[in-house]
Amino acid sequence: MQEKELLAETGGLFESTAELFFSDGWHLDKDKEDAKVYSKKHNNRTIFKLQGVVDAAIEEMIDDLSPEKMHEIPTWNTTLKKLHCLQKLDDTTIIFYSATHEFSAIISSRDQANLRKFGWKDGVGIFAYKTVQLDEVPPLKSVVRSESFECCQAVWPVEEDKTKTNFAWMMNMDYKMPALVPGKLFNEVCRWILLESMKCMHKHAKDKKAQREAEAKK
């Protein structure tokens, strides 16, 4: 796909993703101390939405997810093997590559090339993304090429404490599981990725805060 074709897709991608993110029908699926996972049926798939509060300002969260910083995320998010920006199409649109670690003997590493558009909707910063097929990023023999549909990560400030940020991650994907693997196992993988990612985000925010405090004492 050419740059013009990719950019032409981003408006529809952002609007349809935001509509799904704000849609009704989500029900509580998992309730942990530091995060909640919601789920609903959409296009014959179970999709998930993680939500929690991170002890970091929204500007810091957006910076961590920026094209310039996203390659650092696998150093603190243990679910990811690789993550980096492949191409910046404009100030709010990129193509990025991601790959997960293996989860078990029957669930190998997955990878994707995704088109991502950032924008604001009703006070929420939304990083909407979906998988695109690119000749420059062919599938690897050792990795299963999964597919994301309307997915997003979203941030918005905690009104009563601007040093903290609401974070959400909507996961709407086909993990390309083997036919003999039950759908329940796929759902458990999604829940684990979301909750483990939130755990990593809390630790990352805590480590950065401790580093700032240590530098301030010098």
JSON list of C-alpha atoms in Angstrom, two decimals:
[
{"chain": "A", "resi": 1, "resn": "MET", "atom": "CA", "xyz": [0.00, 0.00, 0.00]},
{"chain": "A", "resi": 2, "resn": "GLN", "atom": "CA", "xyz": [1.18, 3.51, -0.80]},
{"chain": "A", "resi": 3, "resn": "GLU", "atom": "CA", "xyz": [1.38, 6.36, 1.72]},
{"chain": "A", "resi": 4, "resn": "LYS", "atom": "CA", "xyz": [-1.65, 8.13, 0.21]},
{"chain": "A", "resi": 5, "resn": "GLU", "atom": "CA", "xyz": [-3.76, 4.96, 0.50]},
{"chain": "A", "resi": 6, "resn": "LEU", "atom": "CA", "xyz": [-2.70, 4.42, 4.11]},
{"chain": "A", "resi": 7, "resn": "LEU", "atom": "CA", "xyz": [-3.41, 8.03, 5.09]},
{"chain": "A", "resi": 8, "resn": "ALA", "atom": "CA", "xyz": [-6.81, 7.82, 3.38]},
{"chain": "A", "resi": 9, "resn": "GLU", "atom": "CA", "xyz": [-7.72, 4.96, 5.73]},
{"chain": "A", "resi": 10, "resn": "THR", "atom": "CA", "xyz": [-6.86, 6.75, 8.96]},
{"chain": "A", "resi": 11, "resn": "GLY", "atom": "CA", "xyz": [-9.96, 8.94, 9.25]},
{"chain": "A", "resi": 12, "resn": "GLY", "atom": "CA", "xyz": [-12.31, 5.98, 9.07]},
{"chain": "A", "resi": 13, "resn": "LEU", "atom": "CA", "xyz": [-10.02, 3.96, 11.32]},
{"chain": "A", "resi": 14, "resn": "PHE", "atom": "CA", "xyz": [-10.03, 6.60, 14.05]},
{"chain": "A", "resi": 15, "resn": "GLU", "atom": "CA", "xyz": [-13.78, 7.21, 13.96]},
{"chain": "A", "resi": 16, "resn": "SER", "atom": "CA", "xyz": [-14.81, 3.54, 13.91]},
{"chain": "A", "resi": 17, "resn": "THR", "atom": "CA", "xyz": [-12.35, 2.69, 16.68]},
{"chain": "A", "resi": 18, "resn": "ALA", "atom": "CA", "xyz": [-13.50, 5.59, 18.87]},
{"chain": "A", "resi": 19, "resn": "GLU", "atom": "CA", "xyz": [-17.13, 4.59, 18.29]},
{"chain": "A", "resi": 20, "resn": "LEU", "atom": "CA", "xyz": [-16.41, 1.03, 19.42]},
{"chain": "A", "resi": 21, "resn": "PHE", "atom": "CA", "xyz": [-14.36, 2.23, 22.40]},
{"chain": "A", "resi": 22, "resn": "PHE", "atom": "CA", "xyz": [-17.21, 4.44, 23.67]},
{"chain": "A", "resi": 23, "resn": "SER", "atom": "CA", "xyz": [-19.97, 1.97, 22.76]},
{"chain": "A", "resi": 24, "resn": "ASP", "atom": "CA", "xyz": [-22.39, 0.39, 25.23]},
{"chain": "A", "resi": 25, "resn": "GLY", "atom": "CA", "xyz": [-22.57, -3.29, 26.08]},
{"chain": "A", "resi": 26, "resn": "TRP", "atom": "CA", "xyz": [-19.25, -3.80, 27.86]},
{"chain": "A", "resi": 27, "resn": "HIS", "atom": "CA", "xyz": [-19.47, -5.98, 30.96]},
{"chain": "A", "resi": 28, "resn": "LEU", "atom": "CA", "xyz": [-16.93, -6.54, 33.74]},
{"chain": "A", "resi": 29, "resn": "ASP", "atom": "CA", "xyz": [-14.84, -9.60, 32.94]},
{"chain": "A", "resi": 30, "resn": "LYS", "atom": "CA", "xyz": [-11.95, -9.44, 35.43]},
{"chain": "A", "resi": 31, "resn": "ASP", "atom": "CA", "xyz": [-11.62, -7.17, 38.46]},
{"chain": "A", "resi": 32, "resn": "LYS", "atom": "CA", "xyz": [-8.11, -6.85, 39.86]},
{"chain": "A", "resi": 33, "resn": "GLU", "atom": "CA", "xyz": [-6.85, -4.43, 42.48]},
{"chain": "A", "resi": 34, "resn": "ASP", "atom": "CA", "xyz": [-5.03, -2.23, 39.97]},
{"chain": "A", "resi": 35, "resn": "ALA", "atom": "CA", "xyz": [-7.03, -2.87, 36.78]},
{"chain": "A", "resi": 36, "resn": "LYS", "atom": "CA", "xyz": [-10.34, -4.01, 35.33]},
{"chain": "A", "resi": 37, "resn": "VAL", "atom": "CA", "xyz": [-10.95, -5.95, 32.12]},
{"chain": "A", "resi": 38, "resn": "TYR", "atom": "CA", "xyz": [-14.25, -5.56, 30.29]},
{"chain": "A", "resi": 39, "resn": "SER", "atom": "CA", "xyz": [-15.49, -7.67, 27.38]},
{"chain": "A", "resi": 40, "resn": "LYS", "atom": "CA", "xyz": [-18.27, -7.79, 24.80]},
{"chain": "A", "resi": 41, "resn": "LYS", "atom": "CA", "xyz": [-19.19, -9.60, 21.60]},
{"chain": "A", "resi": 42, "resn": "HIS", "atom": "CA", "xyz": [-18.41, -7.78, 18.34]},
{"chain": "A", "resi": 43, "resn": "ASN", "atom": "CA", "xyz": [-18.51, -9.27, 14.83]},
{"chain": "A", "resi": 44, "resn": "ASN", "atom": "CA", "xyz": [-18.67, -12.80, 16.28]},
{"chain": "A", "resi": 45, "resn": "ARG", "atom": "CA", "xyz": [-15.54, -12.21, 18.34]},
{"chain": "A", "resi": 46, "resn": "THR", "atom": "CA", "xyz": [-15.02, -11.54, 22.03]},
{"chain": "A", "resi": 47, "resn": "ILE", "atom": "CA", "xyz": [-13.18, -8.25, 22.37]},
{"chain": "A", "resi": 48, "resn": "PHE", "atom": "CA", "xyz": [-11.61, -6.84, 25.52]},
{"chain": "A", "resi": 49, "resn": "LYS", "atom": "CA", "xyz": [-10.96, -3.48, 27.13]},
{"chain": "A", "resi": 50, "resn": "LEU", "atom": "CA", "xyz": [-8.48, -2.96, 29.95]},
{"chain": "A", "resi": 51, "resn": "GLN", "atom": "CA", "xyz": [-8.86, 0.06, 32.20]},
{"chain": "A", "resi": 52, "resn": "GLY", "atom": "CA", "xyz": [-6.87, 1.35, 35.16]},
{"chain": "A", "resi": 53, "resn": "VAL", "atom": "CA", "xyz": [-5.15, 4.37, 36.67]},
{"chain": "A", "resi": 54, "resn": "VAL", "atom": "CA", "xyz": [-1.39, 4.87, 36.24]},
{"chain": "A", "resi": 55, "resn": "ASP", "atom": "CA", "xyz": [0.69, 7.05, 38.56]},
{"chain": "A", "resi": 56, "resn": "ALA", "atom": "CA", "xyz": [2.03, 9.25, 35.76]},
{"chain": "A", "resi": 57, "resn": "ALA", "atom": "CA", "xyz": [0.92, 12.51, 34.15]},
{"chain": "A", "resi": 58, "resn": "ILE", "atom": "CA", "xyz": [-0.85, 12.24, 30.81]},
{"chain": "A", "resi": 59, "resn": "GLU", "atom": "CA", "xyz": [1.99, 14.04, 29.00]},
{"chain": "A", "resi": 60, "resn": "GLU", "atom": "CA", "xyz": [4.38, 11.36, 30.25]},
{"chain": "A", "resi": 61, "resn": "MET", "atom": "CA", "xyz": [2.06, 8.58, 29.10]},
{"chain": "A", "resi": 62, "resn": "ILE", "atom": "CA", "xyz": [1.71, 10.08, 25.62]},
{"chain": "A", "resi": 63, "resn": "ASP", "atom": "CA", "xyz": [5.49, 10.47, 25.44]},
{"chain": "A", "resi": 64, "resn": "ASP", "atom": "CA", "xyz": [6.02, 6.79, 26.29]},
{"chain": "A", "resi": 65, "resn": "LEU", "atom": "CA", "xyz": [3.69, 5.83, 23.41]},
{"chain": "A", "resi": 66, "resn": "SER", "atom": "CA", "xyz": [5.28, 8.25, 20.93]},
{"chain": "A", "resi": 67, "resn": "PRO", "atom": "CA", "xyz": [7.04, 7.00, 17.77]},
{"chain": "A", "resi": 68, "resn": "GLU", "atom": "CA", "xyz": [10.35, 8.18, 19.23]},
{"chain": "A", "resi": 69, "resn": "LYS", "atom": "CA", "xyz": [9.96, 6.28, 22.51]},
{"chain": "A", "resi": 70, "resn": "MET", "atom": "CA", "xyz": [7.86, 3.22, 21.67]},
{"chain": "A", "resi": 71, "resn": "HIS", "atom": "CA", "xyz": [10.92, 1.08, 20.90]},
{"chain": "A", "resi": 72, "resn": "GLU", "atom": "CA", "xyz": [11.78, 1.29, 24.61]},
{"chain": "A", "resi": 73, "resn": "ILE", "atom": "CA", "xyz": [8.49, -0.31, 25.72]},
{"chain": "A", "resi": 74, "resn": "PRO", "atom": "CA", "xyz": [9.74, -3.94, 25.42]},
{"chain": "A", "resi": 75, "resn": "THR", "atom": "CA", "xyz": [12.44, -3.08, 27.99]},
{"chain": "A", "resi": 76, "resn": "TRP", "atom": "CA", "xyz": [9.75, -2.70, 30.65]},
{"chain": "A", "resi": 77, "resn": "ASN", "atom": "CA", "xyz": [6.67, -4.49, 29.22]},
{"chain": "A", "resi": 78, "resn": "THR", "atom": "CA", "xyz": [7.48, -8.19, 29.48]},
{"chain": "A", "resi": 79, "resn": "THR", "atom": "CA", "xyz": [4.70, -9.28, 27.08]},
{"chain": "A", "resi": 80, "resn": "LEU", "atom": "CA", "xyz": [6.47, -7.67, 24.12]},
{"chain": "A", "resi": 81, "resn": "LYS", "atom": "CA", "xyz": [9.51, -8.97, 22.30]},
{"chain": "A", "resi": 82, "resn": "LYS", "atom": "CA", "xyz": [9.75, -6.15, 19.74]},
{"chain": "A", "resi": 83, "resn": "LEU", "atom": "CA", "xyz": [8.00, -2.83, 19.15]},
{"chain": "A", "resi": 84, "resn": "HIS", "atom": "CA", "xyz": [9.18, -0.03, 16.93]},
{"chain": "A", "resi": 85, "resn": "CYS", "atom": "CA", "xyz": [8.02, 2.60, 14.46]},
{"chain": "A", "resi": 86, "resn": "LEU", "atom": "CA", "xyz": [8.56, 1.54, 10.85]},
{"chain": "A", "resi": 87, "resn": "GLN", "atom": "CA", "xyz": [7.46, 4.78, 9.20]},
{"chain": "A", "resi": 88, "resn": "LYS", "atom": "CA", "xyz": [6.04, 8.14, 10.21]},
{"chain": "A", "resi": 89, "resn": "LEU", "atom": "CA", "xyz": [3.38, 9.17, 7.68]},
{"chain": "A", "resi": 90, "resn": "ASP", "atom": "CA", "xyz": [2.51, 12.50, 9.33]},
{"chain": "A", "resi": 91, "resn": "ASP", "atom": "CA", "xyz": [2.50, 14.09, 12.80]},
{"chain": "A", "resi": 92, "resn": "THR", "atom": "CA", "xyz": [-0.27, 11.79, 14.08]},
{"chain": "A", "resi": 93, "resn": "THR", "atom": "CA", "xyz": [0.05, 8.70, 11.88]},
{"chain": "A", "resi": 94, "resn": "ILE", "atom": "CA", "xyz": [2.63, 5.92, 11.88]},
{"chain": "A", "resi": 95, "resn": "ILE", "atom": "CA", "xyz": [3.17, 2.33, 10.83]},
{"chain": "A", "resi": 96, "resn": "PHE", "atom": "CA", "xyz": [4.62, 0.20, 13.61]},
{"chain": "A", "resi": 97, "resn": "TYR", "atom": "CA", "xyz": [5.76, -3.38, 14.07]},
{"chain": "A", "resi": 98, "resn": "SER", "atom": "CA", "xyz": [5.14, -5.46, 17.18]},
{"chain": "A", "resi": 99, "resn": "ALA", "atom": "CA", "xyz": [5.97, -9.01, 18.25]},
{"chain": "A", "resi": 100, "resn": "THR", "atom": "CA", "xyz": [5.03, -10.87, 21.41]},
{"chain": "A", "resi": 101, "resn": "HIS", "atom": "CA", "xyz": [6.96, -13.49, 23.32]},
{"chain": "A", "resi": 102, "resn": "GLU", "atom": "CA", "xyz": [5.92, -17.13, 23.23]},
{"chain": "A", "resi": 103, "resn": "PHE", "atom": "CA", "xyz": [3.29, -17.91, 25.86]},
{"chain": "A", "resi": 104, "resn": "SER", "atom": "CA", "xyz": [3.51, -21.70, 25.89]},
{"chain": "A", "resi": 105, "resn": "ALA", "atom": "CA", "xyz": [4.43, -24.71, 23.78]},
{"chain": "A", "resi": 106, "resn": "ILE", "atom": "CA", "xyz": [1.19, -24.35, 21.78]},
{"chain": "A", "resi": 107, "resn": "ILE", "atom": "CA", "xyz": [1.03, -20.54, 21.67]},
{"chain": "A", "resi": 108, "resn": "SER", "atom": "CA", "xyz": [4.04, -19.21, 19.81]},
{"chain": "A", "resi": 109, "resn": "SER", "atom": "CA", "xyz": [5.18, -15.66, 19.20]},
{"chain": "A", "resi": 110, "resn": "ARG", "atom": "CA", "xyz": [2.81, -13.41, 17.20]},
{"chain": "A", "resi": 111, "resn": "ASP", "atom": "CA", "xyz": [3.68, -10.35, 15.14]},
{"chain": "A", "resi": 112, "resn": "GLN", "atom": "CA", "xyz": [1.90, -7.57, 13.24]},
{"chain": "A", "resi": 113, "resn": "ALA", "atom": "CA", "xyz": [2.49, -4.49, 11.13]},
{"chain": "A", "resi": 114, "resn": "ASN", "atom": "CA", "xyz": [-0.07, -1.88, 12.16]},
{"chain": "A", "resi": 115, "resn": "LEU", "atom": "CA", "xyz": [-1.33, 1.49, 10.97]},
{"chain": "A", "resi": 116, "resn": "ARG", "atom": "CA", "xyz": [-1.84, 3.86, 13.93]},
{"chain": "A", "resi": 117, "resn": "LYS", "atom": "CA", "xyz": [-3.65, 7.21, 14.12]},
{"chain": "A", "resi": 118, "resn": "PHE", "atom": "CA", "xyz": [-3.62, 9.45, 17.20]},
{"chain": "A", "resi": 119, "resn": "GLY", "atom": "CA", "xyz": [-6.36, 11.95, 17.95]},
{"chain": "A", "resi": 120, "resn": "TRP", "atom": "CA", "xyz": [-8.66, 13.33, 20.63]},
{"chain": "A", "resi": 121, "resn": "LYS", "atom": "CA", "xyz": [-12.32, 12.45, 21.17]},
{"chain": "A", "resi": 122, "resn": "ASP", "atom": "CA", "xyz": [-14.39, 13.82, 24.06]},
{"chain": "A", "resi": 123, "resn": "GLY", "atom": "CA", "xyz": [-11.26, 14.64, 26.07]},
{"chain": "A", "resi": 124, "resn": "VAL", "atom": "CA", "xyz": [-9.69, 11.21, 25.54]},
{"chain": "A", "resi": 125, "resn": "GLY", "atom": "CA", "xyz": [-6.42, 10.76, 23.65]},
{"chain": "A", "resi": 126, "resn": "ILE", "atom": "CA", "xyz": [-6.87, 7.72, 21.41]},
{"chain": "A", "resi": 127, "resn": "PHE", "atom": "CA", "xyz": [-4.12, 5.76, 19.64]},
{"chain": "A", "resi": 128, "resn": "ALA", "atom": "CA", "xyz": [-6.29, 3.85, 17.14]},
{"chain": "A", "resi": 129, "resn": "TYR", "atom": "CA", "xyz": [-4.62, 1.07, 15.18]},
{"chain": "A", "resi": 130, "resn": "LYS", "atom": "CA", "xyz": [-5.24, -1.92, 12.92]},
{"chain": "A", "resi": 131, "resn": "THR", "atom": "CA", "xyz": [-3.15, -4.42, 11.00]},
{"chain": "A", "resi": 132, "resn": "VAL", "atom": "CA", "xyz": [-2.10, -3.64, 7.43]},
{"chain": "A", "resi": 133, "resn": "GLN", "atom": "CA", "xyz": [-0.48, -5.91, 4.85]},
{"chain": "A", "resi": 134, "resn": "LEU", "atom": "CA", "xyz": [2.84, -4.53, 3.63]},
{"chain": "A", "resi": 135, "resn": "ASP", "atom": "CA", "xyz": [5.22, -6.08, 1.12]},
{"chain": "A", "resi": 136, "resn": "GLU", "atom": "CA", "xyz": [8.06, -4.54, 3.10]},
{"chain": "A", "resi": 137, "resn": "VAL", "atom": "CA", "xyz": [7.08, -6.56, 6.19]},
{"chain": "A", "resi": 138, "resn": "PRO", "atom": "CA", "xyz": [6.50, -10.15, 5.00]},
{"chain": "A", "resi": 139, "resn": "PRO", "atom": "CA", "xyz": [5.46, -12.86, 7.49]},
{"chain": "A", "resi": 140, "resn": "LEU", "atom": "CA", "xyz": [8.31, -14.73, 9.19]},
{"chain": "A", "resi": 141, "resn": "LYS", "atom": "CA", "xyz": [8.45, -18.53, 9.23]},
{"chain": "A", "resi": 142, "resn": "SER", "atom": "CA", "xyz": [9.15, -18.63, 12.96]},
{"chain": "A", "resi": 143, "resn": "VAL", "atom": "CA", "xyz": [6.32, -16.26, 13.94]},
{"chain": "A", "resi": 144, "resn": "VAL", "atom": "CA", "xyz": [2.54, -16.39, 13.43]},
{"chain": "A", "resi": 145, "resn": "ARG", "atom": "CA", "xyz": [1.16, -13.25, 11.77]},
{"chain": "A", "resi": 146, "resn": "SER", "atom": "CA", "xyz": [-1.90, -12.24, 13.85]},
{"chain": "A", "resi": 147, "resn": "GLU", "atom": "CA", "xyz": [-4.40, -9.53, 12.90]},
{"chain": "A", "resi": 148, "resn": "SER", "atom": "CA", "xyz": [-5.78, -6.54, 14.79]},
{"chain": "A", "resi": 149, "resn": "PHE", "atom": "CA", "xyz": [-9.00, -4.87, 13.72]},
{"chain": "A", "resi": 150, "resn": "GLU", "atom": "CA", "xyz": [-10.23, -1.71, 15.49]},
{"chain": "A", "resi": 151, "resn": "CYS", "atom": "CA", "xyz": [-7.87, -1.57, 18.48]},
{"chain": "A", "resi": 152, "resn": "CYS", "atom": "CA", "xyz": [-6.65, 1.33, 20.57]},
{"chain": "A", "resi": 153, "resn": "GLN", "atom": "CA", "xyz": [-4.79, 2.52, 23.61]},
{"chain": "A", "resi": 154, "resn": "ALA", "atom": "CA", "xyz": [-6.38, 5.54, 25.27]},
{"chain": "A", "resi": 155, "resn": "VAL", "atom": "CA", "xyz": [-5.41, 8.08, 27.93]},
{"chain": "A", "resi": 156, "resn": "TRP", "atom": "CA", "xyz": [-7.28, 10.80, 29.79]},
{"chain": "A", "resi": 157, "resn": "PRO", "atom": "CA", "xyz": [-6.43, 12.71, 32.99]},
{"chain": "A", "resi": 158, "resn": "VAL", "atom": "CA", "xyz": [-7.70, 11.83, 36.44]},
{"chain": "A", "resi": 159, "resn": "GLU", "atom": "CA", "xyz": [-9.66, 14.99, 37.24]},
{"chain": "A", "resi": 160, "resn": "GLU", "atom": "CA", "xyz": [-8.95, 15.03, 40.97]},
{"chain": "A", "resi": 161, "resn": "ASP", "atom": "CA", "xyz": [-5.22, 14.32, 40.55]},
{"chain": "A", "resi": 162, "resn": "LYS", "atom": "CA", "xyz": [-3.49, 15.48, 37.36]},
{"chain": "A", "resi": 163, "resn": "THR", "atom": "CA", "xyz": [-0.33, 13.57, 38.32]},
{"chain": "A", "resi": 164, "resn": "LYS", "atom": "CA", "xyz": [-2.24, 10.38, 37.46]},
{"chain": "A", "resi": 165, "resn": "THR", "atom": "CA", "xyz": [-3.76, 9.16, 34.19]},
{"chain": "A", "resi": 166, "resn": "ASN", "atom": "CA", "xyz": [-6.60, 6.86, 33.20]},
{"chain": "A", "resi": 167, "resn": "PHE", "atom": "CA", "xyz": [-5.30, 4.27, 30.75]},
{"chain": "A", "resi": 168, "resn": "ALA", "atom": "CA", "xyz": [-7.32, 1.89, 28.58]},
{"chain": "A", "resi": 169, "resn": "TRP", "atom": "CA", "xyz": [-6.42, -0.68, 25.96]},
{"chain": "A", "resi": 170, "resn": "MET", "atom": "CA", "xyz": [-9.09, -2.10, 23.66]},
{"chain": "A", "resi": 171, "resn": "MET", "atom": "CA", "xyz": [-8.04, -5.40, 22.09]},
{"chain": "A", "resi": 172, "resn": "ASN", "atom": "CA", "xyz": [-10.01, -6.58, 19.05]},
{"chain": "A", "resi": 173, "resn": "MET", "atom": "CA", "xyz": [-8.00, -9.17, 17.19]},
{"chain": "A", "resi": 174, "resn": "ASP", "atom": "CA", "xyz": [-7.63, -12.57, 15.58]},
{"chain": "A", "resi": 175, "resn": "TYR", "atom": "CA", "xyz": [-4.73, -14.33, 17.26]},
{"chain": "A", "resi": 176, "resn": "LYS", "atom": "CA", "xyz": [-4.66, -16.99, 14.51]},
{"chain": "A", "resi": 177, "resn": "MET", "atom": "CA", "xyz": [-4.88, -19.83, 16.99]},
{"chain": "A", "resi": 178, "resn": "PRO", "atom": "CA", "xyz": [-4.65, -23.44, 15.72]},
{"chain": "A", "resi": 179, "resn": "ALA", "atom": "CA", "xyz": [-8.07, -24.89, 14.89]},
{"chain": "A", "resi": 180, "resn": "LEU", "atom": "CA", "xyz": [-7.88, -27.43, 17.73]},
{"chain": "A", "resi": 181, "resn": "VAL", "atom": "CA", "xyz": [-7.22, -24.76, 20.37]},
{"chain": "A", "resi": 182, "resn": "PRO", "atom": "CA", "xyz": [-10.47, -23.75, 22.14]},
{"chain": "A", "resi": 183, "resn": "GLY", "atom": "CA", "xyz": [-11.61, -20.13, 21.99]},
{"chain": "A", "resi": 184, "resn": "LYS", "atom": "CA", "xyz": [-11.52, -19.95, 25.78]},
{"chain": "A", "resi": 185, "resn": "LEU", "atom": "CA", "xyz": [-7.74, -20.27, 25.66]},
{"chain": "A", "resi": 186, "resn": "PHE", "atom": "CA", "xyz": [-7.50, -17.32, 23.25]},
{"chain": "A", "resi": 187, "resn": "ASN", "atom": "CA", "xyz": [-9.62, -15.26, 25.65]},
{"chain": "A", "resi": 188, "resn": "GLU", "atom": "CA", "xyz": [-7.33, -16.17, 28.54]},
{"chain": "A", "resi": 189, "resn": "VAL", "atom": "CA", "xyz": [-4.30, -15.09, 26.49]},
{"chain": "A", "resi": 190, "resn": "CYS", "atom": "CA", "xyz": [-5.93, -11.69, 25.83]},
{"chain": "A", "resi": 191, "resn": "ARG", "atom": "CA", "xyz": [-6.77, -11.22, 29.51]},
{"chain": "A", "resi": 192, "resn": "TRP", "atom": "CA", "xyz": [-3.24, -12.15, 30.52]},
{"chain": "A", "resi": 193, "resn": "ILE", "atom": "CA", "xyz": [-1.62, -9.77, 28.02]},
{"chain": "A", "resi": 194, "resn": "LEU", "atom": "CA", "xyz": [-3.80, -6.88, 29.19]},
{"chain": "A", "resi": 195, "resn": "LEU", "atom": "CA", "xyz": [-3.38, -7.45, 32.93]},
{"chain": "A", "resi": 196, "resn": "GLU", "atom": "CA", "xyz": [0.34, -8.20, 32.66]},
{"chain": "A", "resi": 197, "resn": "SER", "atom": "CA", "xyz": [0.82, -5.04, 30.59]},
{"chain": "A", "resi": 198, "resn": "MET", "atom": "CA", "xyz": [-0.93, -2.97, 33.26]},
{"chain": "A", "resi": 199, "resn": "LYS", "atom": "CA", "xyz": [1.26, -4.53, 35.93]},
{"chain": "A", "resi": 200, "resn": "CYS", "atom": "CA", "xyz": [4.32, -3.57, 33.88]},
{"chain": "A", "resi": 201, "resn": "MET", "atom": "CA", "xyz": [3.01, -0.01, 33.42]},
{"chain": "A", "resi": 202, "resn": "HIS", "atom": "CA", "xyz": [2.58, 0.40, 37.18]},
{"chain": "A", "resi": 203, "resn": "LYS", "atom": "CA", "xyz": [6.15, -0.79, 37.79]},
{"chain": "A", "resi": 204, "resn": "HIS", "atom": "CA", "xyz": [7.49, 1.45, 35.02]},
{"chain": "A", "resi": 205, "resn": "ALA", "atom": "CA", "xyz": [5.73, 4.51, 36.46]},
{"chain": "A", "resi": 206, "resn": "LYS", "atom": "CA", "xyz": [7.00, 3.66, 39.95]},
{"chain": "A", "resi": 207, "resn": "ASP", "atom": "CA", "xyz": [10.58, 3.23, 38.70]},
{"chain": "A", "resi": 208, "resn": "LYS", "atom": "CA", "xyz": [10.51, 6.54, 36.81]},
{"chain": "A", "resi": 209, "resn": "LYS", "atom": "CA", "xyz": [9.10, 8.35, 39.84]},
{"chain": "A", "resi": 210, "resn": "ALA", "atom": "CA", "xyz": [11.83, 6.89, 42.07]},
{"chain": "A", "resi": 211, "resn": "GLN", "atom": "CA", "xyz": [14.46, 7.93, 39.53]},
{"chain": "A", "resi": 212, "resn": "ARG", "atom": "CA", "xyz": [13.17, 11.51, 39.47]},
{"chain": "A", "resi": 213, "resn": "GLU", "atom": "CA", "xyz": [13.16, 11.67, 43.27]},
{"chain": "A", "resi": 214, "resn": "ALA", "atom": "CA", "xyz": [16.71, 10.32, 43.43]},
{"chain": "A", "resi": 215, "resn": "GLU", "atom": "CA", "xyz": [17.92, 12.88, 40.88]},
{"chain": "A", "resi": 216, "resn": "ALA", "atom": "CA", "xyz": [16.20, 15.68, 42.80]},
{"chain": "A", "resi": 217, "resn": "LYS", "atom": "CA", "xyz": [18.18, 14.79, 45.93]},
{"chain": "A", "resi": 218, "resn": "LYS", "atom": "CA", "xyz": [21.55, 15.07, 44.18]}
]
